[in-house]
Amino acid sequence: PVPEAAGRHAKEMRLLRHVMASAVPGDINSFLLAVESFGETTLPTTQRWLKVAAGGKAHILATAAAQAPRGGIAVEVGTYCGYSSAMIAAVRAAEKAKIAHCRASPAVVTLEVDLAHSAIARCLLAFSGMAHLVEVLTGHSEDVLPWVAACIKERPGLAVDFVFLDQRGSRYEADLNVLEQAGVLRRGAIVVADNVLKPGAPLFLWLPSGSGAKY
């Protein structure tokens, strides 16, 4: 059983309890619906909100992940509790299964700066049945992402097909630049970023619109 929690991460611990009590273990759709129901029906009574890309954003994210090139991996910066990474992993694994030579694991490498959020995400990913497809790394993106890029470069033929940026908008441009400069971003890769207008990410928006980007 998940203990009751108070303090800074009480909301996320309540989410963990809710998912484990209401979702079907190993069922990704049940997991996603449980997370969404927590944000839509449970949290409003507490005047809090859940920072997940659900609803219309989830549809856009899933569609983009499915349309991205296949054969490589997806990189997410900003795991939070694992909702988006689980969904991306499920979509990417389904698409990779259509190609015999594509390996399903890992489908997603995701970065999270908050240690507690990382731990909760790992629990939720395991419960959803997606843990074998998602590697959760903990730390600041400016420290961890260069290491991720270096690891990808060491594996011939491996590249980043899809990127989801969901951390501070002020980091979007720098984090994407790490992947570009390392040469691990596949030509035609799809990049999705949340909250680019509010609070905003002007430097990031300039990259694809004004720099002749290949993604």
Coordinates of N, CA and C in Angstrom, one line a residue:
P1 N 0.8 -1.2 0.0 CA 0.0 0.0 0.0 C 0.9 1.3 0.0
V2 N 0.4 2.3 -0.6 CA 1.1 3.6 -0.7 C 0.6 4.4 0.5
P3 N 1.5 4.9 1.4 CA 1.1 5.7 2.5 C 0.6 7.0 2.2
E4 N -0.2 7.6 3.1 CA -0.7 9.0 2.9 C 0.6 9.9 3.0
A5 N 0.5 11.0 2.3 CA 1.6 11.9 2.3 C 1.2 13.3 2.4
A6 N 2.1 14.1 3.0 CA 1.8 15.6 3.1 C 3.1 16.3 2.7
G7 N 2.9 17.6 2.4 CA 4.1 18.4 2.1 C 4.2 18.5 0.6
R8 N 5.5 18.8 0.1 CA 5.7 19.2 -1.2 C 5.2 18.2 -2.3
H9 N 5.3 16.9 -2.0 CA 5.0 15.9 -3.1 C 3.7 15.2 -2.7
A10 N 2.9 15.8 -1.9 CA 1.6 15.1 -1.5 C 0.7 14.9 -2.7
K11 N 0.6 15.8 -3.6 CA -0.2 15.7 -4.8 C 0.2 14.4 -5.6
E12 N 1.5 14.3 -5.8 CA 2.0 13.2 -6.7 C 1.8 11.9 -6.0
M13 N 1.9 11.8 -4.6 CA 1.7 10.6 -3.9 C 0.2 10.2 -3.9
R14 N -0.7 11.2 -3.9 CA -2.1 11.0 -4.0 C -2.4 10.4 -5.4
L15 N -1.7 10.9 -6.4 CA -1.9 10.4 -7.8 C -1.5 8.9 -7.8
L16 N -0.3 8.6 -7.2 CA 0.1 7.2 -7.2 C -0.9 6.3 -6.5
R17 N -1.5 6.7 -5.4 CA -2.5 6.0 -4.7 C -3.7 5.8 -5.6
H18 N -4.1 6.9 -6.3 CA -5.3 6.8 -7.1 C -5.2 5.9 -8.2
V19 N -4.0 5.9 -8.9 CA -3.8 5.0 -10.1 C -3.8 3.6 -9.6
M20 N -3.1 3.3 -8.5 CA -3.0 1.9 -8.1 C -4.3 1.4 -7.6
A21 N -5.2 2.3 -7.2 CA -6.5 1.8 -6.7 C -7.5 1.7 -7.8
S22 N -7.4 2.4 -8.9 CA -8.4 2.5 -9.9 C -8.1 1.9 -11.2
A23 N -6.8 1.8 -11.5 CA -6.4 1.3 -12.9 C -6.1 -0.2 -12.8
V24 N -6.1 -0.8 -14.0 CA -5.7 -2.2 -14.2 C -4.2 -2.3 -14.4
P25 N -3.5 -3.1 -13.5 CA -2.1 -3.2 -13.7 C -1.7 -3.8 -15.1
G26 N -0.7 -3.2 -15.7 CA -0.3 -3.6 -17.0 C -1.1 -3.2 -18.2
D27 N -2.2 -2.4 -17.9 CA -3.0 -1.9 -19.0 C -2.8 -0.4 -19.2
I28 N -2.1 -0.1 -20.3 CA -1.6 1.3 -20.5 C -2.8 2.2 -20.7
N29 N -3.9 1.8 -21.4 CA -5.0 2.7 -21.5 C -5.7 3.0 -20.2
S30 N -5.8 1.9 -19.4 CA -6.4 2.1 -18.1 C -5.6 3.1 -17.2
F31 N -4.3 2.9 -17.3 CA -3.4 3.8 -16.6 C -3.6 5.3 -17.0
L32 N -3.6 5.5 -18.3 CA -3.7 6.9 -18.8 C -5.0 7.5 -18.4
L33 N -6.1 6.7 -18.4 CA -7.4 7.2 -18.0 C -7.5 7.5 -16.5
A34 N -6.8 6.7 -15.7 CA -6.7 6.9 -14.3 C -6.0 8.2 -14.0
V35 N -4.9 8.5 -14.6 CA -4.2 9.7 -14.4 C -5.1 10.9 -14.8
E36 N -5.7 10.8 -16.0 CA -6.6 11.9 -16.4 C -7.8 12.1 -15.5
S37 N -8.4 11.1 -15.0 CA -9.5 11.2 -14.1 C -9.1 11.9 -12.8
F38 N -7.9 11.6 -12.3 CA -7.4 12.2 -11.1 C -7.2 13.7 -11.3
G39 N -6.7 14.1 -12.5 CA -6.6 15.5 -12.7 C -7.9 16.3 -13.0
E40 N -8.9 15.5 -13.5 CA -10.1 16.1 -13.9 C -11.2 16.1 -12.8
T41 N -11.2 15.1 -12.0 CA -12.2 15.0 -11.0 C -11.8 15.1 -9.5
T42 N -10.6 14.7 -9.3 CA -10.1 14.7 -7.9 C -9.4 16.0 -7.5
L43 N -8.5 16.4 -8.3 CA -7.7 17.6 -7.9 C -8.5 18.9 -7.9
P44 N -9.5 19.1 -8.8 CA -10.2 20.4 -8.8 C -10.8 20.8 -7.4
T45 N -11.2 19.8 -6.6 CA -11.7 20.0 -5.3 C -10.7 20.5 -4.3
T46 N -9.4 20.4 -4.7 CA -8.3 20.9 -3.9 C -7.7 22.2 -4.4
Q47 N -8.3 22.7 -5.5 CA -7.7 23.9 -6.1 C -6.3 23.8 -6.6
R48 N -6.0 22.6 -7.0 CA -4.7 22.3 -7.6 C -4.9 21.7 -9.0
W49 N -3.8 21.6 -9.7 CA -3.9 21.1 -11.1 C -2.7 20.1 -11.3
L50 N -2.9 19.2 -12.3 CA -1.9 18.2 -12.6 C -1.2 18.6 -13.9
K51 N 0.1 18.7 -13.8 CA 0.9 19.1 -15.0 C 1.2 17.9 -15.9
V52 N 0.2 17.5 -16.6 CA 0.4 16.5 -17.6 C -0.2 16.9 -18.9
A53 N 0.3 16.4 -20.0 CA -0.2 16.8 -21.4 C -1.3 15.9 -21.8
A54 N -2.4 16.1 -21.2 CA -3.6 15.2 -21.4 C -4.6 15.9 -22.4
G55 N -5.7 15.3 -22.6 CA -6.8 15.9 -23.4 C -6.3 16.1 -24.9
G56 N -6.5 17.3 -25.4 CA -6.1 17.6 -26.8 C -4.6 17.5 -27.0
K57 N -3.8 17.9 -25.9 CA -2.4 17.8 -26.0 C -1.9 16.3 -26.2
A58 N -2.6 15.4 -25.5 CA -2.3 14.0 -25.6 C -2.5 13.5 -27.0
H59 N -3.6 13.9 -27.6 CA -3.8 13.5 -29.0 C -2.7 14.0 -29.9
I60 N -2.4 15.3 -29.8 CA -1.3 15.8 -30.6 C 0.0 15.1 -30.4
L61 N 0.3 14.8 -29.1 CA 1.6 14.1 -28.8 C 1.6 12.7 -29.3
A62 N 0.5 12.0 -29.2 CA 0.5 10.6 -29.7 C 0.6 10.6 -31.2
T63 N -0.1 11.5 -31.9 CA -0.1 11.5 -33.3 C 1.3 11.9 -33.8
A64 N 2.0 12.8 -33.2 CA 3.3 13.2 -33.6 C 4.3 12.0 -33.3
A65 N 4.2 11.4 -32.2 CA 5.1 10.2 -31.9 C 4.9 9.1 -32.9
A66 N 3.7 8.9 -33.4 CA 3.4 7.8 -34.4 C 3.9 8.2 -35.7
Q67 N 4.0 9.5 -36.1 CA 4.4 10.0 -37.4 C 5.9 10.2 -37.5
A68 N 6.6 10.1 -36.3 CA 8.1 10.3 -36.3 C 8.8 9.1 -37.0
P69 N 10.0 9.3 -37.5 CA 10.7 8.2 -38.1 C 10.8 7.1 -37.1
R70 N 11.0 5.9 -37.6 CA 11.1 4.7 -36.8 C 12.5 4.2 -36.8
G71 N 12.8 3.3 -35.8 CA 14.1 2.7 -35.7 C 15.0 3.3 -34.7
G72 N 14.7 4.5 -34.1 CA 15.5 5.1 -33.1 C 14.8 5.2 -31.8
I73 N 15.1 6.2 -31.0 CA 14.5 6.4 -29.7 C 13.8 7.8 -29.6
A74 N 13.0 7.9 -28.6 CA 12.4 9.2 -28.3 C 13.1 9.7 -27.0
V75 N 13.3 11.0 -27.0 CA 13.8 11.7 -25.8 C 12.8 12.7 -25.2
E76 N 12.6 12.5 -23.9 CA 11.6 13.5 -23.3 C 12.4 14.2 -22.2
V77 N 12.3 15.5 -22.1 CA 12.9 16.3 -21.0 C 11.7 16.8 -20.2
G78 N 11.6 16.3 -19.0 CA 10.5 16.7 -18.1 C 9.5 15.5 -17.9
T79 N 10.0 14.5 -17.2 CA 9.2 13.3 -17.0 C 7.9 13.5 -16.1
Y80 N 8.1 14.3 -15.1 CA 7.1 14.5 -14.1 C 6.7 13.1 -13.5
C81 N 5.5 12.7 -13.7 CA 5.0 11.4 -13.2 C 4.9 10.3 -14.2
G82 N 5.4 10.5 -15.4 CA 5.5 9.4 -16.4 C 4.3 9.2 -17.3
Y83 N 3.3 10.1 -17.2 CA 2.1 10.0 -18.1 C 2.5 10.1 -19.6
S84 N 3.2 11.1 -20.0 CA 3.6 11.3 -21.4 C 4.6 10.3 -21.8
S85 N 5.6 9.9 -21.0 CA 6.6 9.0 -21.4 C 5.9 7.6 -21.6
A86 N 5.0 7.2 -20.8 CA 4.3 6.0 -21.0 C 3.5 5.9 -22.3
M87 N 2.8 7.0 -22.6 CA 2.0 7.1 -23.8 C 2.9 7.1 -25.0
I88 N 4.0 7.9 -25.0 CA 4.9 7.9 -26.1 C 5.5 6.5 -26.3
A89 N 5.9 5.8 -25.2 CA 6.5 4.5 -25.3 C 5.5 3.5 -26.0
A90 N 4.3 3.6 -25.6 CA 3.2 2.7 -26.1 C 3.1 2.9 -27.6
V91 N 3.0 4.2 -28.0 CA 2.8 4.5 -29.4 C 4.0 4.1 -30.2
R92 N 5.2 4.4 -29.7 CA 6.4 4.1 -30.5 C 6.7 2.6 -30.6
A93 N 6.3 1.9 -29.5 CA 6.5 0.4 -29.5 C 5.6 -0.2 -30.5
A94 N 4.3 0.3 -30.6 CA 3.4 -0.2 -31.6 C 3.8 0.0 -33.0
E95 N 4.4 1.2 -33.3 CA 4.9 1.5 -34.6 C 6.2 0.7 -34.9
K96 N 7.0 0.5 -33.9 CA 8.3 -0.3 -34.2 C 7.9 -1.7 -34.5
A97 N 6.8 -2.2 -33.9 CA 6.5 -3.6 -34.1 C 6.1 -3.9 -35.5
K98 N 5.8 -2.9 -36.3 CA 5.5 -3.0 -37.7 C 6.7 -3.3 -38.5
I99 N 7.9 -3.1 -37.9 CA 9.1 -3.3 -38.7 C 9.9 -4.4 -38.0
A100 N 10.2 -5.5 -38.7 CA 10.8 -6.6 -38.1 C 12.1 -6.4 -37.4
H101 N 13.0 -5.5 -38.0 CA 14.3 -5.3 -37.5 C 14.4 -4.3 -36.3
C102 N 13.3 -3.7 -36.0 CA 13.3 -2.6 -35.0 C 13.2 -3.3 -33.6
R103 N 14.1 -2.9 -32.7 CA 14.0 -3.4 -31.3 C 13.1 -2.5 -30.5
A104 N 12.3 -3.1 -29.6 CA 11.3 -2.3 -28.9 C 11.8 -1.6 -27.7
S105 N 13.0 -2.0 -27.2 CA 13.5 -1.4 -25.9 C 14.8 -0.8 -26.1
P106 N 15.1 0.4 -25.4 CA 14.0 1.3 -24.9 C 13.4 2.1 -25.9
A107 N 12.1 2.4 -25.8 CA 11.5 3.3 -26.7 C 11.7 4.8 -26.4
V108 N 11.8 5.1 -25.0 CA 11.9 6.4 -24.6 C 13.0 6.6 -23.5
V109 N 13.8 7.6 -23.6 CA 14.7 8.0 -22.6 C 14.2 9.3 -22.0
T110 N 13.8 9.4 -20.8 CA 13.2 10.6 -20.2 C 14.0 11.1 -19.0
L111 N 14.1 12.5 -18.9 CA 14.9 13.1 -17.9 C 14.0 13.9 -16.9
E112 N 14.3 13.8 -15.6 CA 13.5 14.5 -14.6 C 14.4 15.0 -13.6
V113 N 14.3 16.3 -13.2 CA 15.2 16.9 -12.3 C 14.9 16.6 -10.8
D114 N 13.6 16.3 -10.6 CA 13.1 16.1 -9.2 C 13.2 14.6 -8.8
L115 N 14.0 14.3 -7.8 CA 14.2 12.9 -7.4 C 12.9 12.2 -7.0
A116 N 12.0 12.9 -6.3 CA 10.8 12.3 -5.9 C 9.9 12.0 -7.1
H117 N 9.8 12.9 -8.0 CA 9.0 12.7 -9.2 C 9.6 11.5 -10.0
S118 N 10.9 11.4 -10.1 CA 11.5 10.3 -10.8 C 11.1 8.9 -10.1
A119 N 11.1 8.9 -8.8 CA 10.7 7.7 -8.1 C 9.3 7.3 -8.4
I120 N 8.4 8.3 -8.3 CA 7.0 8.1 -8.5 C 6.7 7.7 -9.9
A121 N 7.4 8.3 -10.9 CA 7.3 7.9 -12.3 C 7.7 6.5 -12.5
R122 N 8.8 6.1 -11.9 CA 9.2 4.7 -12.1 C 8.1 3.7 -11.5
C123 N 7.5 4.0 -10.4 CA 6.5 3.2 -9.9 C 5.3 3.1 -10.8
L124 N 4.9 4.3 -11.3 CA 3.7 4.3 -12.2 C 4.0 3.7 -13.6
L125 N 5.2 3.8 -14.1 CA 5.6 3.1 -15.3 C 5.6 1.6 -15.1
A126 N 6.1 1.2 -14.0 CA 6.0 -0.3 -13.7 C 4.6 -0.8 -13.6
F127 N 3.8 0.0 -12.9 CA 2.3 -0.4 -12.8 C 1.6 -0.4 -14.2
S128 N 2.0 0.5 -15.0 CA 1.3 0.6 -16.4 C 1.8 -0.5 -17.3
G129 N 3.0 -1.2 -17.0 CA 3.5 -2.1 -17.9 C 4.5 -1.6 -18.9
M130 N 4.9 -0.3 -18.7 CA 5.8 0.4 -19.7 C 7.2 0.5 -19.2
A131 N 7.5 0.0 -18.0 CA 8.9 0.3 -17.4 C 10.0 -0.3 -18.3
H132 N 9.7 -1.4 -19.0 CA 10.8 -2.0 -19.9 C 11.0 -1.2 -21.1
L133 N 10.1 -0.2 -21.4 CA 10.3 0.6 -22.6 C 10.7 2.0 -22.3
V134 N 10.8 2.4 -21.0 CA 11.2 3.8 -20.7 C 12.3 3.7 -19.7
E135 N 13.4 4.5 -20.0 CA 14.5 4.7 -19.1 C 14.4 6.1 -18.4
V136 N 14.2 6.1 -17.1 CA 14.1 7.4 -16.4 C 15.5 7.8 -15.8
L137 N 16.0 8.9 -16.2 CA 17.2 9.5 -15.7 C 16.9 10.7 -14.9
T138 N 17.7 10.8 -13.8 CA 17.4 11.9 -12.8 C 18.6 12.9 -12.9
G139 N 18.2 14.2 -13.0 CA 19.2 15.2 -13.0 C 18.8 16.4 -13.8
H140 N 19.6 17.5 -13.8 CA 19.4 18.6 -14.7 C 19.7 18.3 -16.1
S141 N 18.9 18.7 -17.0 CA 19.1 18.4 -18.4 C 20.4 18.9 -18.9
E142 N 20.9 20.0 -18.4 CA 22.2 20.5 -18.9 C 23.3 19.6 -18.5
D143 N 23.1 18.8 -17.5 CA 24.1 17.8 -17.0 C 23.9 16.4 -17.7
V144 N 22.7 16.0 -17.8 CA 22.4 14.6 -18.2 C 22.3 14.5 -19.7
L145 N 21.7 15.5 -20.4 CA 21.5 15.4 -21.8 C 22.8 15.2 -22.6
P146 N 23.8 15.9 -22.3 CA 25.1 15.6 -23.1 C 25.6 14.2 -22.9
W147 N 25.4 13.6 -21.7 CA 25.8 12.2 -21.5 C 24.9 11.3 -22.3
V148 N 23.6 11.6 -22.4 CA 22.7 10.8 -23.2 C 23.1 10.9 -24.7
A149 N 23.4 12.1 -25.1 CA 23.8 12.2 -26.5 C 25.1 11.4 -26.8
A150 N 26.0 11.5 -25.9 CA 27.3 10.7 -26.0 C 27.0 9.2 -26.1
C151 N 26.1 8.7 -25.3 CA 25.8 7.3 -25.3 C 25.2 6.9 -26.6
I152 N 24.3 7.7 -27.1 CA 23.7 7.5 -28.4 C 24.7 7.4 -29.5
K153 N 25.7 8.3 -29.5 CA 26.7 8.4 -30.6 C 27.6 7.1 -30.5
E154 N 27.7 6.5 -29.4 CA 28.5 5.3 -29.3 C 27.8 4.0 -29.9
R155 N 26.5 4.2 -30.2 CA 25.8 3.0 -30.8 C 25.5 3.3 -32.3
P156 N 26.3 2.7 -33.2 CA 26.1 3.0 -34.6 C 24.7 2.8 -35.1
G157 N 24.2 3.7 -35.9 CA 22.9 3.6 -36.4 C 21.8 4.1 -35.5
L158 N 22.1 4.3 -34.3 CA 21.0 4.8 -33.3 C 20.9 6.3 -33.4
A159 N 19.7 6.8 -33.4 CA 19.4 8.2 -33.5 C 18.2 8.6 -32.7
V160 N 17.9 9.9 -32.5 CA 16.7 10.4 -31.9 C 15.7 10.7 -32.9
D161 N 14.6 10.0 -32.9 CA 13.5 10.2 -33.9 C 12.5 11.2 -33.4
F162 N 12.3 11.3 -32.1 CA 11.2 12.1 -31.5 C 11.7 12.8 -30.2
V163 N 11.4 14.1 -30.1 CA 11.7 14.8 -28.8 C 10.5 15.5 -28.3
F164 N 10.3 15.3 -27.0 CA 9.2 16.1 -26.3 C 9.8 16.9 -25.2
L165 N 9.7 18.2 -25.3 CA 10.3 19.1 -24.3 C 9.1 19.6 -23.4
D166 N 9.2 19.3 -22.1 CA 8.2 19.7 -21.2 C 8.7 20.1 -19.9
Q167 N 9.8 20.9 -19.9 CA 10.4 21.5 -18.7 C 10.3 23.0 -18.8
R168 N 11.2 23.7 -18.3 CA 11.2 25.2 -18.4 C 11.4 25.6 -19.8
G169 N 10.6 26.5 -20.3 CA 10.8 26.9 -21.7 C 12.1 27.6 -22.0
S170 N 12.7 28.2 -20.9 CA 14.0 28.8 -21.1 C 15.1 27.9 -21.4
R171 N 14.8 26.5 -21.2 CA 15.8 25.5 -21.5 C 15.6 24.8 -22.8
Y172 N 14.5 25.0 -23.5 CA 14.2 24.3 -24.7 C 15.3 24.5 -25.8
E173 N 15.7 25.7 -26.0 CA 16.6 26.0 -27.1 C 18.0 25.3 -26.8
A174 N 18.4 25.4 -25.6 CA 19.7 24.9 -25.2 C 19.7 23.3 -25.2
D175 N 18.6 22.7 -24.8 CA 18.5 21.3 -24.7 C 18.5 20.7 -26.1
L176 N 17.7 21.3 -27.0 CA 17.6 20.8 -28.4 C 18.9 21.0 -29.1
N177 N 19.6 22.1 -28.8 CA 20.9 22.4 -29.4 C 21.9 21.3 -29.0
V178 N 21.8 20.7 -27.8 CA 22.7 19.6 -27.4 C 22.6 18.5 -28.4
L179 N 21.4 18.1 -28.7 CA 21.1 17.0 -29.6 C 21.6 17.3 -31.0
E180 N 21.3 18.5 -31.4 CA 21.7 18.9 -32.8 C 23.2 18.9 -32.9
Q181 N 23.9 19.5 -32.0 CA 25.4 19.6 -32.0 C 26.1 18.3 -31.9
A182 N 25.4 17.4 -31.2 CA 26.0 16.0 -31.1 C 25.8 15.2 -32.3
G183 N 24.9 15.7 -33.2 CA 24.6 14.9 -34.4 C 23.7 13.7 -34.2
V184 N 22.9 13.6 -33.2 CA 22.1 12.4 -32.9 C 20.7 12.6 -33.3
L185 N 20.3 13.8 -33.7 CA 18.9 14.1 -34.1 C 18.7 13.7 -35.5
R186 N 17.9 12.7 -35.8 CA 17.7 12.2 -37.1 C 17.1 13.2 -38.0
R187 N 17.5 13.3 -39.3 CA 16.8 14.1 -40.2 C 15.4 13.7 -40.4
G188 N 14.5 14.7 -40.2 CA 13.1 14.4 -40.3 C 12.5 14.1 -38.9
A189 N 13.3 14.2 -37.9 CA 12.8 13.9 -36.5 C 11.7 14.9 -36.2
I190 N 10.8 14.5 -35.3 CA 9.7 15.4 -34.9 C 10.0 15.9 -33.5
V191 N 9.9 17.2 -33.3 CA 10.1 17.9 -32.0 C 8.8 18.5 -31.5
V192 N 8.3 18.1 -30.3 CA 7.1 18.7 -29.8 C 7.5 19.4 -28.4
A193 N 7.0 20.6 -28.2 CA 7.3 21.3 -27.0 C 6.0 21.9 -26.4
D194 N 5.9 21.8 -25.1 CA 4.7 22.3 -24.4 C 4.9 23.7 -23.9
N195 N 3.9 24.5 -23.8 CA 3.9 25.8 -23.1 C 4.9 26.8 -23.8
V196 N 4.9 26.8 -25.1 CA 5.9 27.6 -25.8 C 5.4 29.1 -25.9
L197 N 4.1 29.3 -25.7 CA 3.6 30.7 -25.7 C 3.4 31.2 -24.3
K198 N 3.0 30.4 -23.4 CA 2.9 30.8 -22.0 C 3.3 29.7 -21.1
P199 N 4.3 29.9 -20.3 CA 5.1 31.2 -20.1 C 6.0 31.6 -21.2
G200 N 6.2 30.7 -22.2 CA 6.9 31.1 -23.4 C 8.3 30.5 -23.6
A201 N 8.7 30.4 -24.9 CA 10.0 29.9 -25.2 C 10.4 30.5 -26.6
P202 N 10.7 31.8 -26.6 CA 11.0 32.5 -27.9 C 12.2 32.0 -28.6
L203 N 13.3 31.7 -27.8 CA 14.5 31.2 -28.5 C 14.3 29.9 -29.1
F204 N 13.5 29.0 -28.5 CA 13.2 27.7 -29.1 C 12.4 27.9 -30.4
L205 N 11.4 28.8 -30.3 CA 10.5 29.0 -31.5 C 11.3 29.5 -32.7
W206 N 12.4 30.2 -32.5 CA 13.2 30.7 -33.6 C 13.9 29.6 -34.3
L207 N 14.3 28.5 -33.6 CA 15.1 27.5 -34.2 C 14.4 26.9 -35.4
P208 N 13.2 26.3 -35.3 CA 12.7 25.6 -36.5 C 12.2 26.6 -37.5
S209 N 11.8 27.9 -37.1 CA 11.3 28.8 -38.1 C 12.3 29.6 -38.8
G210 N 13.5 29.8 -38.2 CA 14.4 30.7 -38.8 C 15.8 30.2 -39.0
S211 N 16.1 28.9 -38.7 CA 17.5 28.5 -38.8 C 17.7 27.4 -39.8
G212 N 16.7 27.1 -40.6 CA 16.8 26.0 -41.6 C 17.0 24.6 -40.9
A213 N 16.3 24.4 -39.8 CA 16.4 23.1 -39.1 C 16.0 22.0 -40.0
K214 N 16.5 20.8 -39.8 CA 16.2 19.6 -40.6 C 15.2 18.7 -39.9
Y215 N 14.6 19.2 -38.9 CA 13.5 18.4 -38.2 C 12.2 19.1 -38.3

